[in-house]
Every structure is written in C-alpha cells, then in structure tokens.
Amino acid sequence: MELLWLVPALPLLGFALLTLARRLVRGVAALIGVGSIGLSMLVTLWIAYSFLVSPPQSGAASDTVWSWIALGDFRVSVAFYLDSFSLVMILVITIVGFFIHLYSAGYMEGDDGFARFFAYMNLFTASMLILVLADNLLLLLVGWEGVGLCSYLLIGFWYRDPANARAAVKAFVVTRTGDAAMLVGFLLLFTSLGTLNIQDLLSKAVSQWPSGSGIAIAAAALILAGALGKSAQLPLQTWLPDAMAGPTPVSALIHAATMVTAGVYLVARTHAIFALAPPVQLAVGIIGVATLLIAGFSAITQRDIKRVLAYSTMSQIGYMFLALGVGAWGAALFHFVTHAFFKSLLFLAAGSVILAMHHEQDLLKMGGLWKRAPVAFWTFLVGALAMAAVPPLISGFSSKDWILSWVWSSPAGGPVLYVLALLGVLLTATYTARLVTLAFFGRERDVPEHVHPGGALIAVPLIVLAVPALFLGLIQTPRSLGGVNLFASFVQGVLPEPGAEGPPSTELLLMAVSTLVALAGLVLGWALGVSQARAHLARREAEPAGSPLHRFLLSGWGFDWLYDRAIVGPYRWLARINQSDVADWIARGFAALSRLLNRLLSLAQTGRLRWYATALGIGAVAIVAMVVFL
Amino acid sequence: MILLALVAVPVAGGLLGWALGRRSTLVPRWISLVAMVLDLGLSIVLWAEHPAASIGGGPWIAKLTLPWIPQWGIQFELAADGLSLLMIVLTALLGVASVIVSWSTVRERVAFYNLNLCLVIGGIVGVFVALDLFLFYLFWELMLIPMYFIIAIWGHEKRQAASIKFLLFTQAGGLLMLLAILALFFIHGATSGEYTFDYFKLLGTPLAPGVATAVMLGFFVAFAIKLPAVPVHTWLPDAHTQAPTAGSVILAGLLLKTGAYGLIRFVVPLFPNAALQFAPIAMILGVAGVIYGAALAFAQDDLKRLVAYTSISHLGFVLIGVFAWNTLALQGAIVTMVAHGLSTGALFILAGSIQDRLHTRDMRAMGGFWESAPRFGGIMLFFALASLGLPGLADFVGEFLVLLGTYAVAPVIAIIAAVGVVLSAVYALWMIYRTFQGRQAPGRALPDLKAREMAVLAVLAALLLWIGLFPQRVLDTAAPSINQLQAGRTALVVPHGVHRDEL
C-alpha cells in the first residue's frame, strides 16, 4: 500500500498545476484536469487489486506520510488508513469522479473559466479522498472542510450572478454550523480519550464508556451534527436545493455522488460510538426517515429538473441515515455505492437534457425529448428505474431492499419505521416517474428547434455509468433472488450487521410489498406528469401560484422562511444597528465630556479685565475662608 | 550582541536614510529595505541556531546585559527565547513587507516616513527582547510615537482623530503599566532589600493577594488595550482604518502581538496566583472578543474596518489560550499570533491595494472584481480562507490548539468560542461576496495585482501554508519557553474550584 498517498496526491498536483500555470490552452487544462483523476483511478484500481489478492493481515493497512503536530500526548500525523470500507469509498470516488471529469470536458467547453473549473474539481476530489482515507479526525477535518470549500467555490462558479454567490455562501455557512458542533465533539473525544486516531478512539470508547453513558451520547450527538450539515439532513438541509446553482457536473459529483454522503461515511466510520449511544442512534433513524419523507414530498412539486434531483438526493441520503439508525452499516454503505452511480448518471443525463434545452431547466417546458435526445433518455431511464427501485433493474432495488429488510428485522428498527420507509418508496417512485414523464414523454412543449445534447464526451460517460447503475445490484442480492453476498462479506469486518436476518419467507413478502408500492408510485407519478403537462399546455401564459399546500411543499416546508426570520434576520438586524459599535460610546463619551468642559472653561476666557479681577477676588476670598473655617 | 544588532539595524537604517534622503526619495527607500532585509537575515540566523544556542540548557538563547543606571537598579538587559524569536522573525518579515508595500504608494515626505517605519520596527523588536522592566517600558513608549506619526501624517481622511484616539488609549494603558512596574519595584526592594528592574529577579516576588491583583491589573489593562480585548478595543478599528497600508500591517501584524507577548511574558509569570484567579474573567473577555469582533466585522461596509474587527476576533483566541495556560493552549496562542500577523497583514495589503486603485474602501461601491482581477481575487480568497480557519492553513492550527487546550480547563468557553468558527465563515465569505462576486459595475474595474505585490503576498501565503502543514518547527521553537513558564506555574497551590489539566 505504499502507493496509497498517491491517490489524493495526484488530483492535488492537478489542482496545483491548474492554479499556478497561467493561460493554459484548453486542451492542456482538460488533459491535466481529467488525467490527474484518471491516474488516481488507475492507482486505486491497482491498490484494490492488491488488497483483494493479498489482504493485509489485520484487514487494514496504513501509511504515515509525515508527522503533523506532536505536542506531548497530542500527536496527529498526515496518515492514510485503508480497510475494505475506505477502499469502497475511494473506488467510487475515483471511478465516478473520473467519468464526471470526462463529461465536464465536454459540458464546460466554451466556458471562460474552463481551467478554473478543473482546478476546483481536482481540489475537490483530492479533499474527498483525504476525508475518507484519513486515519485521524483532524486530517479528516482537512478533507471535510476542503470539500466544503470546493462545494462553495463550485456553487458560486458562475459568480457574476449574485444569486449563485449567495447560494454558495449559504451552503458553506449552513454546513459549517454543523461542523462547529462536530469540532466540539472532537475536543470532547480528545479530552476524554486522549487521542484523535479513529481506530484508537473507537476501541478506547468501547472499553471506557458504558453503553448509554452521557459522554457517549454527547460525543455521538456532536458528530451527528456535523454529518447532518454535510449530508443535508434535517434540520440542516436547506442549502442543498440552492446548491444546484453550480454547473451540472458539480451537482453530479459533489451534491449527489460524493460529498453529501460524507455524513454517512462519518457515522458509519464511528459506528462504535453510535452503538454506545442508543438515543442518538434512534435519532439518526428518525431524522433519516423524516428527511426521506419531507424531501420526497417536496420533490414531487418542483418544476426545475435539477431541484427535483436535489430533493431526491436528500431523500435517498435519508434512506442511508435510516439504515445507519437501525445499525445496518453495510446496507447504508451499499446504498451509497449504488446511489453514487445512478444519481450521478441522472444528473449527467439531466445535464445533457439541459444542454439540449439551451439551458432551460423547467420541466413543464420540456416534453417528448426521448426522440430528440435518445442517449440522455435511455441513460436517464436506467438511472430513474434504479432510483425508483424497480426489480428488474437491480442496483437501486437491491440496496434499497436490503435497507428495508433490516428496518423490519433489526432490533433498532420495527414496523413503524418500516411503514414510513415504505411511504418513502411510494414517494420516490412517484417523483421519479413524474420527472421522466414530464421531460421525455408527451408532446414537446417549449423544446427548441435545434437541440444539442452534447457530443461523445457527454455520451460516453453516460453509457459507461449506466452499466453499474444497471448491474451493480448483482453483487448483493436478497436470498430469494440468488442470495449473492459479495458486498456484505467484503465489508463485514469493518461494518458488522445489526443481528440475525429474518426468515426468507418474510423477506420475500417484504420484497413483494415494496415492489408493489414502487409500481403504484410509478403509475401515480406518470398520471401526475401527464395531467401537469396537459394543464401547462392548456393555460400556457398565466401560471397560478398554486394552493398554499403546494407552495409550502415547493419551498421545502418553509425551513428557509423560518431560518431567515429566526436567525439570519436578527443577526443582520443586530449588525445593522450596531455597525458603529456600542462599546465606543465610552470613548466618545469621554471625548464629548472634554469638549463640553473645554467649551465651559473657554466661556470664562472673555478677555475683559473686570471679569478676571472679579474672579480673582472671589477666589482669594474663598481660599481665605477655607483657611479660616476648615 | 546579535540582539542589540536586531534593534539597532532598523534604527540606524532609518536615521541614515533620513539623513541622506533629503533630495532623492529612492535613497531612503533602498536604505530602509536593506536594513529590514538585514534584520530579517539576522533573525533567521538566530532561529537557525535555535535551540542549539540554549544558554545553560534553559529556554534562553541569547542574552546581553550592560550596566546602565546602577543607582536605580536599571540595566540594559536584552534576552531572547523561542517566543521572542518567533515574534522577532515575524517583525522583521513584516518590516520588509511594509517597506515594499509603501514603495510607490507613499510619495510625501518619504525620508521621514521611512524613518518612522524603521523606528517603529526597532521599537517593536526592543519590546520583544527587553528583559529589564524599565527598558521594556521605554521601548513600549518608543514604538508608539512613530506609529502615531505614521497614522497622523500619512493616514486617510480622518487620520487626526484616529491617531489621537490611538495615542490616548495606549498612553492610558502605558501609564497604568508604569505605575504597576514602579509598585513592583518598590515592593521587591522593600522585601528583599534589592531595588531592581531585572525581570529575572522580580520573578517570584512575594505579594499579598490583594496587592498582587492590583499590580497585575495594571499590566493586564495595558496589554488588554494593546491586544485589544473587548471592551477597550475601540481605538483599533479607527486606527487600522485610517492608517496607511504599511501602518495597518504593522498595527495588526505586530503591535497587537506586543500585548499578547506581554501577557505571556509578564502578567502570568510575575503574578501566577493573581492571574490564575483572574483567568475566568480574562477568558470570558477573550470569548467575548471572538464573538463580538466577528459579528462587528460582518456589520462593516468599510473593507479595512471589516479586517480590523476580524483582528479583535482572532486575538480573542489568543487571550483565551494564554489564560487557559496549558501547553496546547499556549502553543495555540503563539501559533495564532504568528498566523494572524501573516494573514491579517496580507488582508490589509490587499484592502490597501484596492483603495489605492479605486480610492474607496466602501464595499457598497464594489463587486464583481473577479472579472477584471482574477489573480487578485484568488489571493484575496486564499487569505480570507486562512482567516476563517481553513484546516491546512496556519490560523486553523492555532485556533484548534487553543480550543483543544481550553476545552480541558473551561469547556464552556471552548464551546462558545467554537461558534466563532461559524461567524468567521460568515464575515470572510461575505467580504468576498461583496467585493469579488456579482456583476462588476461599469467603469469600476479593478486592475490586477502587479508583480511586486504578488511577490510579497506569495511569500506570506507560502508561510501560512507551511505553518498549516508543518507547524512542528514553530511549535518546537516555542516549546522550551512554554515548558519553563509552565514549570513556574505548576509550583503553585491550585485554588479550590479551578481544575487544571496537565496536558
């Protein structure tokens, strides 16, 4: 594993070259930007190969690059840690990342910030790899804040529009709110356990903290706060829909496939602490299912194709949190993997649609695109069916089904969570089918005459990513469908299962129920799409604002409204009224006082001899009187 | 002798340039540049020898004692340890930067300007090495006068009021410090029979608790004004805003550090018990500064004023770290001092460049500069990120260590200070938003950075990155001093109710 450091170092080098070199030819910039990730992917594949052929004895290998800070007991290194879990993560990041970079070379063609775009994307990939490879929490934080920074930079990439720049600031600040709590969690962990090395922390926590102890609960809750911000879960989810202001490949890479799942990674990585804090773990599951439903309802109402996908991302990550909440760590990771492929595919295909529509993102103006942009249509369809968890297309199906069966059978799960999750299945299928219907089927509404869904650089990544979106589910299937257990057995050493599985008959029943629900959702979504398309064609110009409920869902359940009034507004108000700093009143008071005294005393300076003589006389009398009487 | 040279070189350079520079403006510029570079070279030589140069195995690496006024127990005593050393290197570096950024922007009375610049740098170096309290006080006052002139003569539109405010605030603190020094002098003389201003002899002077607190407060207030701590910070936004660019760089980068240095060198070692009891209040003032400074920074429309308020926020971390007084927190405070000097110094250079180009500091008249000045934007973003504590850059190392050390002794303070992490992101990114993002107003293009400016800023950026990724060199430099300081403190009886963690 000596090559491990190269995995993040290559994209970092790409970033450095793209930043420091001035005026790169477009082709060279693309070569550096895409090539660095490609090389990193090749190194990762080599590492994966050698990991599989000769697994390290303890199941993990680590590589210390240099000692970062050493102060007495406080020692952290820039060191990378590779086990089956982080191997899965870096495989997904580099493979998905590479194809998104390749796609970007086509998508961003003609943008005046071409080199800048690839610089940011490379820095992002490097940070994300550092995040998942870090062997200690401080280095993890470097990656964590690094991806947040790149998210900020790329959301605000088209900086000329102030709305984009504001969305960027919002994303950074909202996630950093969670990060601040997480930072306190790190302080607590170090102060009570004496290390920030992740593996040491986990083993010490298990041996020193009793289950359900206050300190374990506090630590888990604080880590969770950071995870919620990054993964756009309740109550820190508001930044993600606005983050769609970034170019579409950014949405695919950062705001779908990788960064937003960092919270899932963090919770799964520190799952031993969560297992010691049952109330927090329950909260993880509840937050997951709540986000799943809230985002699902909002997704149904959106008109902007990217916003539908943004809410669907929140909702799919809700599934992963639900899985974490019931202790199905492996299932959460597997859904992360399949989601990374099908969601990046969906975003990239949507990007192709957006190109075809000349940067129009309103679904109601599309329609009938299946003929006009066939590659985008077919690949989008693959992604959509995977997301809707329709059985024959098995990547999304098998991961979601795995989660659902654990929600049912895990000791931390149960029928209530299961029914809510099933409602989520219905919502997912509904918004997916509505999206597909509105965009690709029916009559063309405002589709431009000449559509350009992109050339080979766009088409090839789409087709390549469609393959895993279709077939990845084959490595982990339910027992009644072959019972392939490759994925679970690969990560089992790191991410144990929550208990014994239920009987196969129950599993089969659950699968049948969820399939039926998903099919019902598809029909519902199709009907919704058709009726909305008709309604749009009928009225054309005047769009009514919609019912209050519709507006409520469209706005993401009013969270932005609430936060604006409760936090942002008061802070700005305080800033405005105190711009000149109340603390300065003391100094200004002194200044005013001395000016006043100056004015009073200078009144006495009249220049008239009579006044001076009188004052002199009074003074003399006063002094004599004092001497005599006191 | 190297310590004397460190003080004397800038002073001599300034005087020489002034004497020869009556006709040409180029002569004083070159002479002061040479003097500053020489000073930087000397300080780096001294650093390179550290810690091999240790005197008798202790933290001190260079010492010079000359008799001066023996009747009053006053000596010309200079000494440097790792802490002084870091501050001296920072001083000399920012000295070079100050001369360069003033090169083409200061055009009036150039010789006198450079004289003041050199004198203030010499005075600051003196403050960092003087170990006789009388001499320390002398240098303390010496660095103020040229700074006053720099603001009052070469400052912006409200320079008169700002310079007088600056002078009055610091003089008020200086007066209290003088009284405290004299009190210590007489108490030590009365108890031991030896009347002396020697720092090493005054250490461990037995003091009645009430007296100790009173005398300590004399020092504390002086240093708190300089730091500055809330609520005596209000001289700072005016002075920083009105000073010319180099003046702001020196004020933020160096003058504030003399306050922090004084706390570490004098307040806690001379009055360990009183400081220990006072620690909760000091930490509350520190955390108030962190939050209040960040909130006020966000509120500003004036770019330089914004940066000025961020200083209050960052130095709040230093105040917390000093009074948390364990290895991690103290190391954090020292790294924060260095990092803040570099990052805020750079931000002032950038704000000054914008003002030189557009003749305004008002962010309401800015926006969209990325279009015309992408390099400027990239560099500005870099330093804004350093300022908001991005991991991998120096400020993060400092603030994280402060929080880590503080959490062990005062978790509530650390938790509230962590809120500052969010607020710093708000002001830093909002600053970038208002200046470089959005649409550029017609006729309001910002010319991009020139090579000379780029060179200075690139050095500062590289240092921030270096300290952020390889902080060990800095930590090792400060370590012997911190161990020594800690050793003095651990001998104390810990009062009831105060939990001290030996980290």
Coordinates of C-alpha atoms in Angstrom, one line a residue, chain B residues 2-285:
Chain B
I2 CA 23.1 39.9 18.0
L3 CA 20.1 41.2 20.0
L4 CA 21.5 44.7 20.1
A5 CA 22.1 44.5 16.4
L6 CA 18.5 43.4 15.8
V7 CA 17.3 46.6 17.5
A8 CA 20.0 48.8 16.2
V9 CA 19.9 47.9 12.5
P10 CA 16.5 49.3 11.7
V11 CA 17.0 52.3 13.9
A12 CA 20.4 53.0 12.2
G13 CA 18.9 52.4 8.8
G14 CA 16.1 54.8 9.4
L15 CA 18.4 57.5 10.6
L16 CA 20.8 57.1 7.8
G17 CA 18.1 57.1 5.2
W18 CA 16.6 60.2 6.8
A19 CA 20.0 62.0 6.8
L20 CA 20.8 61.1 3.2
G21 CA 17.3 61.2 1.8
R22 CA 16.6 64.9 1.7
R23 CA 16.7 65.1 -2.0
S24 CA 16.0 61.7 -3.5
T25 CA 13.1 59.6 -2.5
L26 CA 14.7 56.4 -3.7
V27 CA 17.6 56.6 -1.2
P28 CA 15.6 56.3 2.0
R29 CA 13.5 53.5 0.4
W30 CA 16.5 51.5 -0.5
I31 CA 18.3 52.1 2.7
S32 CA 15.3 51.0 4.8
L33 CA 14.8 48.0 2.6
V34 CA 18.4 46.9 3.0
A35 CA 18.1 47.5 6.8
M36 CA 14.9 45.4 7.1
V37 CA 16.3 42.6 4.9
L38 CA 19.5 42.6 7.0
D39 CA 17.4 42.5 10.2
L40 CA 15.4 39.6 8.7
G41 CA 18.6 37.8 7.9
L42 CA 19.9 38.3 11.4
S43 CA 16.7 36.9 12.9
I44 CA 16.8 33.9 10.7
V45 CA 20.4 33.2 11.6
L46 CA 19.4 33.3 15.2
W47 CA 16.5 31.0 14.5
A48 CA 18.7 28.6 12.6
E49 CA 20.9 28.3 15.7
H50 CA 17.9 27.6 17.9
P51 CA 17.7 25.5 20.1
A52 CA 21.4 24.6 20.0
A53 CA 22.2 28.0 21.2
S54 CA 20.4 27.4 24.5
I55 CA 22.2 29.1 27.5
G56 CA 22.8 26.6 30.2
G57 CA 20.1 24.2 28.9
G58 CA 17.3 26.8 29.6
P59 CA 15.0 28.4 27.1
W60 CA 17.1 31.5 26.6
I61 CA 19.2 31.5 23.5
A62 CA 20.8 34.9 23.6
K63 CA 21.4 37.4 26.3
L64 CA 23.1 40.8 26.7
T65 CA 23.4 42.7 30.0
L66 CA 25.1 46.1 30.1
P67 CA 25.1 48.3 33.2
W68 CA 23.1 51.4 32.6
I69 CA 21.8 53.3 35.7
P70 CA 23.0 51.1 38.6
Q71 CA 21.8 53.5 41.3
W72 CA 18.2 52.7 40.4
G73 CA 18.8 49.1 39.6
I74 CA 18.3 49.7 35.8
Q75 CA 20.2 47.6 33.4
F76 CA 20.4 47.4 29.6
E77 CA 19.3 43.8 29.6
L78 CA 18.2 42.1 26.4
A79 CA 17.4 38.4 26.1
A80 CA 15.6 36.2 23.7
D81 CA 13.9 32.8 23.9
G82 CA 11.9 30.9 21.4
L83 CA 8.8 33.1 22.0
S84 CA 10.8 36.3 21.4
L85 CA 12.5 34.7 18.4
L86 CA 9.2 33.9 16.6
M87 CA 8.0 37.4 17.2
I88 CA 11.3 38.9 16.0
V89 CA 11.2 36.9 12.8
L90 CA 7.6 38.0 12.2
T91 CA 8.5 41.6 12.9
A92 CA 11.4 41.6 10.5
L93 CA 9.4 39.9 7.8
L94 CA 6.5 42.3 8.1
G95 CA 9.1 45.1 8.3
V96 CA 10.3 44.1 4.8
A97 CA 6.8 43.8 3.6
S98 CA 5.9 47.2 4.9
V99 CA 8.8 48.9 3.1
I100 CA 7.8 47.2 -0.1
V101 CA 4.1 48.0 0.0
S102 CA 4.9 51.6 0.8
W103 CA 7.3 51.8 -2.2
S104 CA 5.1 53.6 -4.7
T105 CA 2.1 54.5 -2.5
V106 CA 3.8 56.9 -0.1
R107 CA 5.0 59.9 -2.0
E108 CA 5.2 62.7 0.5
R109 CA 8.0 63.2 3.0
V110 CA 9.4 59.8 2.1
A111 CA 12.5 60.1 4.1
F112 CA 10.6 61.0 7.3
Y113 CA 8.1 58.2 6.6
N114 CA 10.8 55.6 6.3
L115 CA 12.5 56.9 9.4
N116 CA 9.2 56.3 11.3
L117 CA 8.8 52.9 9.8
C118 CA 12.2 51.9 10.8
L119 CA 11.9 53.3 14.3
V120 CA 8.6 51.5 15.0
I121 CA 10.1 48.2 13.8
G122 CA 13.2 48.8 16.0
G123 CA 11.0 49.7 19.0
I124 CA 8.9 46.5 18.5
V125 CA 12.0 44.3 18.3
G126 CA 13.1 46.1 21.5
V127 CA 9.8 45.2 23.2
F128 CA 10.3 41.6 22.3
V129 CA 13.8 41.4 23.8
A130 CA 13.9 43.8 26.7
L131 CA 14.0 41.9 30.0
D132 CA 14.6 44.9 32.2
L133 CA 11.2 46.3 33.1
F134 CA 12.3 49.9 32.8
L135 CA 13.9 49.2 29.4
F136 CA 10.7 47.4 28.4
Y137 CA 8.6 50.4 29.3
L138 CA 11.0 52.6 27.3
F139 CA 10.7 50.5 24.2
W140 CA 6.9 50.2 24.7
E141 CA 6.6 54.0 24.6
L142 CA 9.2 54.3 21.9
M143 CA 7.2 52.3 19.4
L144 CA 4.1 54.4 19.8
I145 CA 5.4 57.8 18.8
P146 CA 6.5 56.9 15.3
M147 CA 3.3 54.9 14.9
Y148 CA 1.3 58.0 15.9
F149 CA 3.2 60.0 13.2
I150 CA 2.6 57.3 10.5
I151 CA -1.2 57.5 11.1
A152 CA -1.4 61.2 11.7
I153 CA 0.7 62.3 8.7
W154 CA 0.2 59.6 6.0
G155 CA -3.2 58.3 7.1
H156 CA -6.6 58.7 5.4
E157 CA -9.4 61.3 5.7
K158 CA -10.0 61.0 9.5
R159 CA -6.3 60.5 10.4
Q160 CA -6.2 63.2 13.1
A161 CA -8.9 61.8 15.3
A162 CA -7.8 58.3 14.8
S163 CA -4.2 58.9 15.7
I164 CA -5.1 60.9 18.8
K165 CA -7.5 58.1 19.9
F166 CA -4.8 55.6 19.4
L167 CA -2.3 57.6 21.4
L168 CA -4.7 58.3 24.2
F169 CA -5.8 54.7 24.6
T170 CA -2.3 53.3 24.6
Q171 CA -1.0 56.0 26.8
A172 CA -3.6 55.4 29.4
G173 CA -2.6 51.7 29.4
G174 CA 1.0 52.7 29.4
L175 CA 0.5 54.9 32.5
L176 CA -1.1 52.1 34.4
M177 CA 1.7 49.8 33.4
L178 CA 4.3 52.3 34.6
L179 CA 2.6 52.5 38.0
A180 CA 2.5 48.7 38.2
I181 CA 6.2 48.5 37.3
L182 CA 7.1 51.0 40.0
A183 CA 4.9 49.3 42.6
L184 CA 6.6 46.0 41.8
F185 CA 10.0 47.7 42.0
F186 CA 9.3 49.2 45.4
I187 CA 7.7 46.1 46.9
H188 CA 10.5 43.9 45.7
G189 CA 13.0 46.4 47.1
A190 CA 11.3 46.6 50.5
T191 CA 11.0 42.9 50.9
S192 CA 14.4 41.8 49.6
G193 CA 16.5 44.9 50.0
E194 CA 17.5 45.0 46.4
Y195 CA 15.9 47.6 44.3
T196 CA 15.9 46.3 40.7
F197 CA 14.0 46.3 37.4
D198 CA 15.5 43.0 36.4
Y199 CA 12.8 40.6 35.2
F200 CA 14.6 37.5 36.4
K201 CA 15.0 38.9 39.9
L202 CA 11.4 40.2 40.1
L203 CA 10.0 36.8 39.2
G204 CA 8.7 35.2 42.4
T205 CA 8.4 38.5 44.3
P206 CA 6.1 37.6 47.2
L207 CA 3.0 39.7 47.1
A208 CA -0.1 39.9 49.3
P209 CA -3.1 38.6 47.3
G210 CA -4.9 42.0 47.0
V211 CA -1.7 43.8 46.1
A212 CA -0.8 41.2 43.5
T213 CA -4.2 41.5 41.9
A214 CA -4.0 45.3 41.8
V215 CA -0.5 45.3 40.3
M216 CA -1.3 42.6 37.9
L217 CA -4.3 44.5 36.7
G218 CA -2.0 47.4 35.9
F219 CA -0.1 45.2 33.5
F220 CA -3.2 43.4 32.3
V221 CA -5.1 46.6 31.3
A222 CA -2.1 47.9 29.3
F223 CA -1.8 44.7 27.4
A224 CA -5.5 44.2 27.0
I225 CA -5.8 47.6 25.4
K226 CA -3.0 46.7 23.0
L227 CA -4.3 43.2 22.3
P228 CA -7.1 44.5 22.1
A229 CA -9.7 42.9 24.3
V230 CA -13.3 43.9 24.4
P231 CA -14.4 46.5 25.6
V232 CA -11.2 48.5 25.3
H233 CA -10.8 47.7 21.6
T234 CA -12.4 50.7 20.1
W235 CA -9.2 52.5 19.2
L236 CA -8.3 49.7 16.9
P237 CA -10.9 50.0 14.1
D238 CA -10.3 53.7 13.7
A239 CA -6.5 53.4 13.8
H240 CA -6.4 50.5 11.4
T241 CA -8.8 52.0 9.0
Q242 CA -7.1 55.4 8.9
A243 CA -3.5 54.3 8.9
P244 CA -1.7 53.9 5.5
T245 CA -1.4 50.3 4.3
A246 CA 2.0 49.7 5.9
G247 CA 0.7 51.2 9.2
S248 CA -2.2 48.8 9.2
V249 CA 0.1 45.9 8.5
I250 CA 2.4 46.9 11.4
L251 CA -0.5 47.6 13.7
A252 CA -2.3 44.4 13.1
G253 CA 0.6 42.2 12.5
L254 CA 2.9 43.4 15.2
L255 CA 1.7 46.0 17.7
L256 CA -1.2 43.8 18.8
K257 CA 1.3 41.0 19.3
T258 CA 3.2 43.1 21.9
G259 CA 0.0 42.9 24.0
A260 CA -0.2 39.2 23.7
Y261 CA 3.5 38.9 24.3
G262 CA 3.2 41.0 27.5
L263 CA 0.5 38.7 28.8
I264 CA 2.6 35.6 28.3
R265 CA 5.9 37.1 29.4
F266 CA 4.9 39.3 32.3
V267 CA 1.4 39.0 33.6
V268 CA 1.2 35.3 34.2
P269 CA 4.9 34.6 35.3
L270 CA 5.1 37.7 37.6
F271 CA 1.7 37.2 39.2
P272 CA 0.9 33.5 38.9
N273 CA -1.7 33.3 41.7
A274 CA -3.5 36.5 40.8
A275 CA -3.5 35.6 37.1
L276 CA -4.9 32.2 38.0
Q277 CA -7.8 33.7 39.9
F278 CA -8.3 36.2 37.2
A279 CA -8.3 33.6 34.4
P280 CA -12.0 33.1 34.2
I281 CA -12.7 36.8 33.7
A282 CA -9.9 37.0 31.1
M283 CA -11.2 34.0 29.2
I284 CA -14.7 35.5 29.2
L285 CA -13.3 38.7 27.8

